[in-house]
Short mmCIF file of C-alpha atoms in Angstrom, two decimals:
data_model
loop_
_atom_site.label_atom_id
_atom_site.label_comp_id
_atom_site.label_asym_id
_atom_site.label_seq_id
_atom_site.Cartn_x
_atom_site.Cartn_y
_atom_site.Cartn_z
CA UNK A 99 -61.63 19.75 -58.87
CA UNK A 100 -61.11 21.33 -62.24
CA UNK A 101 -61.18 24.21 -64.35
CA UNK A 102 -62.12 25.72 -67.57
CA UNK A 103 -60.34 27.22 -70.61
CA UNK A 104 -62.24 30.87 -69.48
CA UNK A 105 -60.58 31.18 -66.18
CA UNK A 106 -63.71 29.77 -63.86
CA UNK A 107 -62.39 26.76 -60.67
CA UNK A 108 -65.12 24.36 -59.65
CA UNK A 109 -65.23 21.41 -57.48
CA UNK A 110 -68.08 18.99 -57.88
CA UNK A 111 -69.23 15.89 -55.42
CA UNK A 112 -67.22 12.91 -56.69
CA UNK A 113 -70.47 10.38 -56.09
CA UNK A 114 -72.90 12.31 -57.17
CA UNK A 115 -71.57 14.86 -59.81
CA UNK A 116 -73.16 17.65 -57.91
CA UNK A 117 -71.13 21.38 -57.89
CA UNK A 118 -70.08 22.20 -54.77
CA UNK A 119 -68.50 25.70 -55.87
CA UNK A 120 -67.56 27.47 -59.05
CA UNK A 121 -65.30 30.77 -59.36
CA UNK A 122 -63.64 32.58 -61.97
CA UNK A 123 -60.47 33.70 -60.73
CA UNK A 124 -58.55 34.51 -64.16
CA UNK A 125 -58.88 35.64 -68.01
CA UNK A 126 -57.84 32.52 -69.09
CA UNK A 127 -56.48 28.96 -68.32
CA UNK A 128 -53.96 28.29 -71.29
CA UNK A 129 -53.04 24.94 -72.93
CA UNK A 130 -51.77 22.53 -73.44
CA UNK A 131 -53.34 21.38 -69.94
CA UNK A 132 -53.35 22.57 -66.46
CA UNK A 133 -53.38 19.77 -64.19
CA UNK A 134 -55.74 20.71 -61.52
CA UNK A 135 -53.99 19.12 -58.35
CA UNK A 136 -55.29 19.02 -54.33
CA UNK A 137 -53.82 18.47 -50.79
CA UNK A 138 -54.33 19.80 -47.49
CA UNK A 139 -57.08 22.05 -48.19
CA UNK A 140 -55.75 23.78 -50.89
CA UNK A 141 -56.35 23.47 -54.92
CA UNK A 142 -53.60 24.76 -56.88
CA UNK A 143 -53.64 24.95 -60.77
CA UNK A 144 -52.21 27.21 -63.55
CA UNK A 145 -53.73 30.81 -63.69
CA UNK A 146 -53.30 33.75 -65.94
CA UNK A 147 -53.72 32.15 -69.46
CA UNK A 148 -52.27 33.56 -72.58
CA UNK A 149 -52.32 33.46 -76.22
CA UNK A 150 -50.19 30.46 -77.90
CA UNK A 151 -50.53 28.35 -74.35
CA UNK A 152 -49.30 28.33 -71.05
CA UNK A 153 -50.08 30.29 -68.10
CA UNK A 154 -48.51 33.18 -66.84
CA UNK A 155 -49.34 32.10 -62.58
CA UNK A 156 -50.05 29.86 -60.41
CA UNK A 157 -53.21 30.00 -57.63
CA UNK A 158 -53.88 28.63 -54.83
CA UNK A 159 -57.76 28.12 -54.24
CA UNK A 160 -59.44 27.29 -51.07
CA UNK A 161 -60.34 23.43 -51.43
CA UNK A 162 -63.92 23.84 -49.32
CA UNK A 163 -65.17 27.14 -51.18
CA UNK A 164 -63.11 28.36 -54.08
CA UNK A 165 -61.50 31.60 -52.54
CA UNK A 166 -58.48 32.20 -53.80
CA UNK A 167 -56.14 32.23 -51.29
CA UNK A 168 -53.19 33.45 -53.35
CA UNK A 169 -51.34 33.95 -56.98
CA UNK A 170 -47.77 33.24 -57.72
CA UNK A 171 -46.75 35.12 -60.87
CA UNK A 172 -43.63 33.82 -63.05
CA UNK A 173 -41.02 36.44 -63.78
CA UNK A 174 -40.70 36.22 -67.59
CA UNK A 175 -41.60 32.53 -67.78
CA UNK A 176 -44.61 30.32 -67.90
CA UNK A 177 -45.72 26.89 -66.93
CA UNK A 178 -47.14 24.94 -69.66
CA UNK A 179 -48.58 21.32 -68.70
CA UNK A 180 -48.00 22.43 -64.92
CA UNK A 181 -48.57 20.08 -62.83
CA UNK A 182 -48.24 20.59 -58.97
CA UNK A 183 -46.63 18.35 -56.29
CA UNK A 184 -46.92 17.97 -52.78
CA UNK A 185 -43.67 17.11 -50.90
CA UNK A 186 -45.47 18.19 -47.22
CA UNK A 187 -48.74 19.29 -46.31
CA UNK A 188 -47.40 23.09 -46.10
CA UNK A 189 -45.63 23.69 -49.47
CA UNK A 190 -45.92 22.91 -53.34
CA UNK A 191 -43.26 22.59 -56.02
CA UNK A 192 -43.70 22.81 -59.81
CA UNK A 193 -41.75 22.83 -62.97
CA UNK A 194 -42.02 25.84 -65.67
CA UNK A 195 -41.91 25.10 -69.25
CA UNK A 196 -37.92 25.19 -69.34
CA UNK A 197 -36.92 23.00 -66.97
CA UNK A 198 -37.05 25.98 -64.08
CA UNK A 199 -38.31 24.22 -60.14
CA UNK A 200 -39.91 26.52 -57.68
CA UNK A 201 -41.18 25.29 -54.07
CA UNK A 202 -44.06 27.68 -52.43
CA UNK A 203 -46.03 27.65 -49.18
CA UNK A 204 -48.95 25.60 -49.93
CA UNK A 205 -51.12 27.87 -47.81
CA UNK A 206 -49.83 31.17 -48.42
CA UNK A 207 -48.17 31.29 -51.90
CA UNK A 208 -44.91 32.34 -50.21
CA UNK A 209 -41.44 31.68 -52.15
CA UNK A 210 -39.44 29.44 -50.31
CA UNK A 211 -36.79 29.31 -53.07
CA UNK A 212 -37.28 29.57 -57.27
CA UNK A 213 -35.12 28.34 -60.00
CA UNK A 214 -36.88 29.76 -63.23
CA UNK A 215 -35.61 27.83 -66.86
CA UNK A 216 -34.01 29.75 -69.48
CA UNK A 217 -35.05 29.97 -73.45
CA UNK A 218 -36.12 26.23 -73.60
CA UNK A 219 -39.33 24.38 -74.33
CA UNK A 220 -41.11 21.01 -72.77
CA UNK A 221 -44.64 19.72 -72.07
CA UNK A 222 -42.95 17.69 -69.35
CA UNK A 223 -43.35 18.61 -65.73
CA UNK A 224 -41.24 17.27 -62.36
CA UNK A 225 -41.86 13.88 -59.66
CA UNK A 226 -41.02 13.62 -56.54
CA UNK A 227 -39.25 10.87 -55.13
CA UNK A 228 -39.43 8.51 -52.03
CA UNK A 229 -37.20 10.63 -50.60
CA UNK A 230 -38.54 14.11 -51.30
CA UNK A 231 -36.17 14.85 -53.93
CA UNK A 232 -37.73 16.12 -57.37
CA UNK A 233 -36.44 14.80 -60.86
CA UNK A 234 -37.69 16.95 -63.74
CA UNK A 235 -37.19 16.36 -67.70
CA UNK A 236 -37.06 19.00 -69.83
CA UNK A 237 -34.89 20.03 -72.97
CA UNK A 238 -31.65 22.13 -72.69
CA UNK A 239 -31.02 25.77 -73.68
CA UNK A 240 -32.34 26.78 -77.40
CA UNK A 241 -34.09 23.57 -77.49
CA UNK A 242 -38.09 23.33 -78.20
CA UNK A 243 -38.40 19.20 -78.12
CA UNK A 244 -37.60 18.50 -82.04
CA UNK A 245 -36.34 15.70 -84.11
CA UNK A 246 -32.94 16.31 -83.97
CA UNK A 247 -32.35 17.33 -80.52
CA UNK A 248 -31.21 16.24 -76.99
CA UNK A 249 -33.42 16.16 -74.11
CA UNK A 250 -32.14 16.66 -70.12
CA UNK A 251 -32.87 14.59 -66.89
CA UNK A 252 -32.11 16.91 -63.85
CA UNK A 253 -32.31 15.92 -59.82
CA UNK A 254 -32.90 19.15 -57.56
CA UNK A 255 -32.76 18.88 -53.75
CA UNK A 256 -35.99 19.60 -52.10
CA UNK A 257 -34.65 21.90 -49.18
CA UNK A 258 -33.29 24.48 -51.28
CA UNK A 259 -33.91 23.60 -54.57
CA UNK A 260 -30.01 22.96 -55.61
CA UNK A 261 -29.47 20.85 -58.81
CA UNK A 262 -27.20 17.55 -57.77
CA UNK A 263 -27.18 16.56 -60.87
CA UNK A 264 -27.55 16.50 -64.98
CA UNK A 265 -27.58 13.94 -67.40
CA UNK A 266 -28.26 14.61 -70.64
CA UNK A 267 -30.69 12.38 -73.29
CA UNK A 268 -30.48 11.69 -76.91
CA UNK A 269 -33.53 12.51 -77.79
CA UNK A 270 -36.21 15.68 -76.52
CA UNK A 271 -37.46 15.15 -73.50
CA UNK A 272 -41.38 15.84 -73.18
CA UNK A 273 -42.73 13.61 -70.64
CA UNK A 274 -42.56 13.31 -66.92
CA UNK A 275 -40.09 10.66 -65.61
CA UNK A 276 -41.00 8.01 -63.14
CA UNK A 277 -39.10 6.84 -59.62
CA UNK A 278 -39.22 3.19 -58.35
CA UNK A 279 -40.66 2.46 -55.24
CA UNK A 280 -37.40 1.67 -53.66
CA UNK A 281 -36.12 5.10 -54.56
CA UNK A 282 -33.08 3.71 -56.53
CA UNK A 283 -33.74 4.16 -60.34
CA UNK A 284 -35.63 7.36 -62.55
CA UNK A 285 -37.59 6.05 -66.02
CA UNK A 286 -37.41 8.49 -68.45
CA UNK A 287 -38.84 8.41 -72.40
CA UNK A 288 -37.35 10.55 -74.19
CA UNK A 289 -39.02 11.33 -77.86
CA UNK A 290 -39.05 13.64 -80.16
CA UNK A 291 -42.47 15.61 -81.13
CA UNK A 292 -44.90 14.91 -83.72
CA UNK A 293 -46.36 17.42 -85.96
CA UNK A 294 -50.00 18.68 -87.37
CA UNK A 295 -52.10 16.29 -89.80
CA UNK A 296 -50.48 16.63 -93.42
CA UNK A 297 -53.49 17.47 -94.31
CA UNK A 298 -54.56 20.03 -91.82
CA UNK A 299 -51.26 21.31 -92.79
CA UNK A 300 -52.02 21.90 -96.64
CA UNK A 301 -55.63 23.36 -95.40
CA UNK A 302 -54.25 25.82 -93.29
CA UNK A 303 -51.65 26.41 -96.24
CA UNK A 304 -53.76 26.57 -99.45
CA UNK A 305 -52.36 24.22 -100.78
CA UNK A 306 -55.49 21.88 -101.38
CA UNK A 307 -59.20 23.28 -101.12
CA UNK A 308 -61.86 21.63 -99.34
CA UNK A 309 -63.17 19.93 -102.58
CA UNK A 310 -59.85 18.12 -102.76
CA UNK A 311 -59.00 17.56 -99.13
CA UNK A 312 -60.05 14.03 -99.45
CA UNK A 313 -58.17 12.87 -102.16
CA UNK A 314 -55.20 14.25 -100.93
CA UNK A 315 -55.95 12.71 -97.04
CA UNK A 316 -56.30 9.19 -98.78
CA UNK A 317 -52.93 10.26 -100.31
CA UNK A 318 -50.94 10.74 -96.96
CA UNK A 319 -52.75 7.51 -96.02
CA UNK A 320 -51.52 5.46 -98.38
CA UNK A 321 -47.98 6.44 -97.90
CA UNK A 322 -48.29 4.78 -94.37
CA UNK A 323 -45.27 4.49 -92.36
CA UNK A 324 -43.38 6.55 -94.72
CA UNK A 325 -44.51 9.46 -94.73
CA UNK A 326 -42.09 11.92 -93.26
CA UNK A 327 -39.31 10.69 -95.65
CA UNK A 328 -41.47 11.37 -98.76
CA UNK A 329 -41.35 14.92 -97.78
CA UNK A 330 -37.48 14.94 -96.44
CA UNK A 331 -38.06 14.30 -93.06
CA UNK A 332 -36.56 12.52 -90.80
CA UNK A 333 -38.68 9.68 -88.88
CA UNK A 334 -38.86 10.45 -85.25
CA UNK A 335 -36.62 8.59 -82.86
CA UNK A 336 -37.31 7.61 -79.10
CA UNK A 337 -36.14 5.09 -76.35
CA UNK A 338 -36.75 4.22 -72.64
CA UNK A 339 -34.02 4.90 -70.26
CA UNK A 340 -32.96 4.25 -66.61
CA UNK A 341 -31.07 5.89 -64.56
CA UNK A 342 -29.45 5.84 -60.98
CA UNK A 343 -31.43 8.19 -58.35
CA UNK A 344 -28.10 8.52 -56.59
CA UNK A 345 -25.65 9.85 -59.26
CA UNK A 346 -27.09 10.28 -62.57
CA UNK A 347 -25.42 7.25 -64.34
CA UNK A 348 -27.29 5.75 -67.17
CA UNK A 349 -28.28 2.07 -66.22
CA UNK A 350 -30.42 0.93 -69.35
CA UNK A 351 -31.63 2.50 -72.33
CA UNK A 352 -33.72 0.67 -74.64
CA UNK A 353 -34.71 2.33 -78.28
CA UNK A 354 -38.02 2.13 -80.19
CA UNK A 355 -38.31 1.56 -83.78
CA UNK A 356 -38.45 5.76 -84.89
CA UNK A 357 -42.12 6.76 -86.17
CA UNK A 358 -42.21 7.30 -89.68
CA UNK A 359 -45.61 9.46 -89.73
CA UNK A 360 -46.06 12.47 -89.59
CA UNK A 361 -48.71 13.14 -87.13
CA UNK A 362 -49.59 11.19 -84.00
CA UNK A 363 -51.23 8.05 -84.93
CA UNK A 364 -54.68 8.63 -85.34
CA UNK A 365 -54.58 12.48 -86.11
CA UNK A 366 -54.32 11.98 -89.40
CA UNK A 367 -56.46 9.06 -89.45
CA UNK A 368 -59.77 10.43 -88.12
CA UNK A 369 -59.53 14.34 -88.90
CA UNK A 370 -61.62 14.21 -91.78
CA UNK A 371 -64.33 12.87 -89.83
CA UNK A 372 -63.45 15.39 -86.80
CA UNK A 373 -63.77 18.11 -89.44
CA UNK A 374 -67.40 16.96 -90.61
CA UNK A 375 -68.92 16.53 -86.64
CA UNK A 376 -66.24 17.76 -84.20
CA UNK A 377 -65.07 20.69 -86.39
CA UNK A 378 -63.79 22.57 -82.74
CA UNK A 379 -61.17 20.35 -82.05
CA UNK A 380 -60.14 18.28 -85.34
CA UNK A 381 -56.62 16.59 -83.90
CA UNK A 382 -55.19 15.79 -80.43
CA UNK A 383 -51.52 16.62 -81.20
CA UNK A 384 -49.79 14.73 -78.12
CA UNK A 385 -46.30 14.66 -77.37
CA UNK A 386 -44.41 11.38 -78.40
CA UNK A 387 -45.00 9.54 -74.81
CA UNK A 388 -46.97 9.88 -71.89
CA UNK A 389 -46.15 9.68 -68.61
CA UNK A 390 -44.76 6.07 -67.75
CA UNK A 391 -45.60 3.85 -64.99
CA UNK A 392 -43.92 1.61 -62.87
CA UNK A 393 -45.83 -1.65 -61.57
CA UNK A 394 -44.96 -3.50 -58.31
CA UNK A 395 -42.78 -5.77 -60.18
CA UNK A 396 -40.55 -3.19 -61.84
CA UNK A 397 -42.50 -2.93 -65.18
CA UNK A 398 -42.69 0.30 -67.09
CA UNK A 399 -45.79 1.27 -68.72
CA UNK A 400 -45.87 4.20 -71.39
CA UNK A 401 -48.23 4.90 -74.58
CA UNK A 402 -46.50 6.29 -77.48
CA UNK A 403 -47.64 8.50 -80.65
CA UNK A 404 -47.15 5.14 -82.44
CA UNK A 405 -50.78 4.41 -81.26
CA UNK A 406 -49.19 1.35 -79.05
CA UNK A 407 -49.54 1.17 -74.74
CA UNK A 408 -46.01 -0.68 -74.02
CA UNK A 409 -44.85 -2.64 -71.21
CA UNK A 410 -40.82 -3.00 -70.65
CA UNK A 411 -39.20 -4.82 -68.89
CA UNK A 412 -35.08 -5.70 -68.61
CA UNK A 413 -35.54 -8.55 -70.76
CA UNK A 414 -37.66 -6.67 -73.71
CA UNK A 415 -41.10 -5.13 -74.51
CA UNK A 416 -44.28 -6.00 -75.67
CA UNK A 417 -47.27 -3.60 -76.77
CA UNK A 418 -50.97 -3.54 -77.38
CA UNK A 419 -52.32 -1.42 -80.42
CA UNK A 420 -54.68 1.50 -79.69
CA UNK A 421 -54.74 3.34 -82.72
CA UNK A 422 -54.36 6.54 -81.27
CA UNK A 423 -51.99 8.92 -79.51
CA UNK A 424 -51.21 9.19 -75.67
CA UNK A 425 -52.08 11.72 -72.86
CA UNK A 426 -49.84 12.58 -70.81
CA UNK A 427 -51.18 10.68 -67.99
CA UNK A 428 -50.48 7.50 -68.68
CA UNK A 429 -51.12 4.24 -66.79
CA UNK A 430 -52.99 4.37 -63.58
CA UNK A 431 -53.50 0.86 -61.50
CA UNK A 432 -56.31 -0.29 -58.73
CA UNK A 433 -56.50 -4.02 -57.15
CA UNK A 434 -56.09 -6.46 -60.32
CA UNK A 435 -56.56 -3.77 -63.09
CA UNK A 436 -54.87 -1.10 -65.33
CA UNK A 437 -56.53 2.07 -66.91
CA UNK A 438 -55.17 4.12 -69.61
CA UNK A 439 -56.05 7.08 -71.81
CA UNK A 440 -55.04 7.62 -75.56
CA UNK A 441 -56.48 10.03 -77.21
CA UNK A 442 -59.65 9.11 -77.77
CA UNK A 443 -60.64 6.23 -75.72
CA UNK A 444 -60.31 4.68 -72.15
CA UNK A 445 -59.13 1.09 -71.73
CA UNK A 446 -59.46 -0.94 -68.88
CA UNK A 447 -57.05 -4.00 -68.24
CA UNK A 448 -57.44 -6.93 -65.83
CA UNK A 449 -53.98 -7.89 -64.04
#
C-alpha cells in the first residue's frame, strides 16, 4: 500500500507489481513522509496535506478496494512523519507533530480518547510496547528540534491514554524510540537537526550565482568537518540513551562525537550533481538519526547524519561508513541478514 504527494491511495500485488486499486481521497499528502501502515483490513495513512508539510487528517481506507471508510481531522494540529500503530485489531494510535497521542477505532474512525501536543515540533512518531503501552519522543513546549535544545521521552497508558511518565533528554528528540523484547528498557537517540546545503543556502540567498556555485561548493568542501564553526555555529551534539520501561530512570546514555557539518552528510556532497540531472529533488535533508533497532542479543542499530550505520552495545560502538544520511526507518532484519536505507542507497548485511 502507498500513496502519492497529490492525494491518490493505491495498493499493488506484492509478487507481481500489479495495481489492485487506486483512489484519490485528498488534495494533498504533505511531507516529510506519511507512513502508509495496514492491519485488519484497514489502510490508514495521513490525509489532508498542506503547504510547509504535514497533514491536517488521518483516513482510514478499505484494505481490499480503497473506499474510504473514514477521516479523523486534528483540531489545530497536524501529524507530520505519522506513522500508525496497531495495539488490537479494532483500534489505531498515532502521535501528532508535538508529542500529542490519540487512539481511534480502527474500523470506524471513532475517538476513543485524544491527547493533542501543544506549540512543539518533531519528525518523531510513537512505539508500542510488549505490553501495549506507547512511548513517544518528541521535543517540549517552544521547542522545534535545534542545536541547543532538550528533547522529551514520554510513556502513555494505552487504555486511556494517561501519561505515567516524563523524562526529559539533552538533546532534540526527532526519532522514534525502540522497546526490548523483554519489555524492560526504551532506546532513544536523541540529536539535534541538520540544516540545508551551504550552498543551496547561498543560491536560494543570492549570495553566489550559478556561474560561481562551484567554486564556492568546493569551498564548503574543503572546510570538512568544520564547517559550522567557520560560520559561528555550533557542531551538532547527539547520544544514545536507555531507559527503564517501568519508571522513566535513565539507565545508560552514551554520546557521539557532535557533527561539525553543516548539512547531512552527503547533501552537500552530491547536490551539485543533483542540480545538473535530478534538479526536482537536489538534497535529502534527514533528521540526525533514524529509527534504531534492537537485535536478539540486545544490540542497537541506528544510522546517523554523520553518514555512519552504528551498532552499540554496553561495552561501546562500532560503525560502518555510508556516506550519506539516514531515513527514518532504520534497520530491518530477516534470517541471517540486515537491510538498511540511507539516503541514497540500500545495503544488505549478512549476520
Amino acid at each position: 500500500y502507498g500513496s502519492t504527494i497529490v492525494g491518490w491511495y493505491f495498493a499493488l500485488n506484492l509478487t507481481t507489481g500489479e495495481e489492485l486499486w487506486a483512489r484519490n481521497h485528498t488534495h494533498m499528502v504533505g511531507g516529510d513522509t506519511s507512513y502508509v501502515e495496514a492491519h485488519a483490513g484497514v489502510v490508514v495513512a495521513g490525509s489532508q496535506g498542506q503547504q510547509g508539510g504535514g497533514n491536517k487528517a488521518t483516513i482510514g481506507i478499505d484494505a481490499s478496494n480503497g473506499d474510504k471508510l473514514w477521516e479523523y481531522t486534528l483540531d489545530n494540529q497536524r501529524v507530520w512523519n505519522v506513522m500508525p500503530m496497531f495495539p488490537d485489531d479494532d483500534t489505531t494510535v498515532f502521535m501528532d507533530l508535538s508529542g500529542g497521542v490519540y487512539r481511534l477505532g480502527l474500523h470506524n474512525g471513532s475517538v476513543i480518547w485524544a491527547h493533542p501536543g501543544r506549540l512543539s515540533f518533531s519528525d518523531g512518531g510513537l512505539v508500542l510496547g510488549p505490553d501495549g503501552d506507547i512511548y513517544t519522543c518528541s521535543n517540549p513546549l517552544w521547542r522545534i528540534g535545534l542545536e541547543g535544545t532538550g528533547g522529551v521521552l514520554r510513556k502513555f497508558a494505552l487504555a486511556d491514554g494517561r501519561k505515567m511518565w516524563e523524562s526529559p533528554l539533552p538533546y532534540p528528540c526527532n526519532s522514534w524510540p525502540a522497546v526490548s523484547n523483554d519489555g524492560s528498557t526504551v532506546v532513544v537517540v536523541p540529536g539535534s537537526f541538520n540544516d540545508n546545503p551551504p550552498t543551496l543556502r547561498a543560491l536560494q540567498l543570492g549570495l553566489v550565482d550559478a556561474e560561481d556555485a562551484e567554486e564556492f561548493h568546493r569551498m564548503i568542501m574543503n572546510q570538512g568537518l568544520a564547517q559550522r564553526s567557520k560560520i559561528g555555529l555550533p557542531d551538532l551534539r547527539a547520544a544514545i540513551m536507555t531507559f527503564d520501561t517501568t519508571t522513566g530512570a535513565e539507565l545508560l546514555r552514551h554520546d557521539v562525537v557532535p557533527w561539525g557539518e553543516v548539512a547531512s552528510a552527503g547533501d552537500e556532497e552530491g547536490l551539485m550533481v543533483r542540480m545538473k540531472y535530478h534538479s526536482n529533488r537536489v538534497i535529502c535533508l534527514p533528521a540526525h538519526w533514524s529509527s534504531p533497532t534492537i537485535d536478539s542479543s540486545g544490540a542497537v542499530y541506528v544510522g546517523r547524519t554523520d553518514g555512519r550505520l552504528y551498532r552499540f552495545t554496553s561495552t561501546g560502538e562500532a560503525s560502518y561508513v555510508t556516506g550519506a544520511g539516514p531515513l527514518h526507518s532504520g534497520a530491518t532484519f530477516a534470517p541471517g541478514m540486515m537491510a538498511y536505507t540511507d539516503c541514497d542507497s540500500l545495503y544488505v548485511y549478512h549476520m
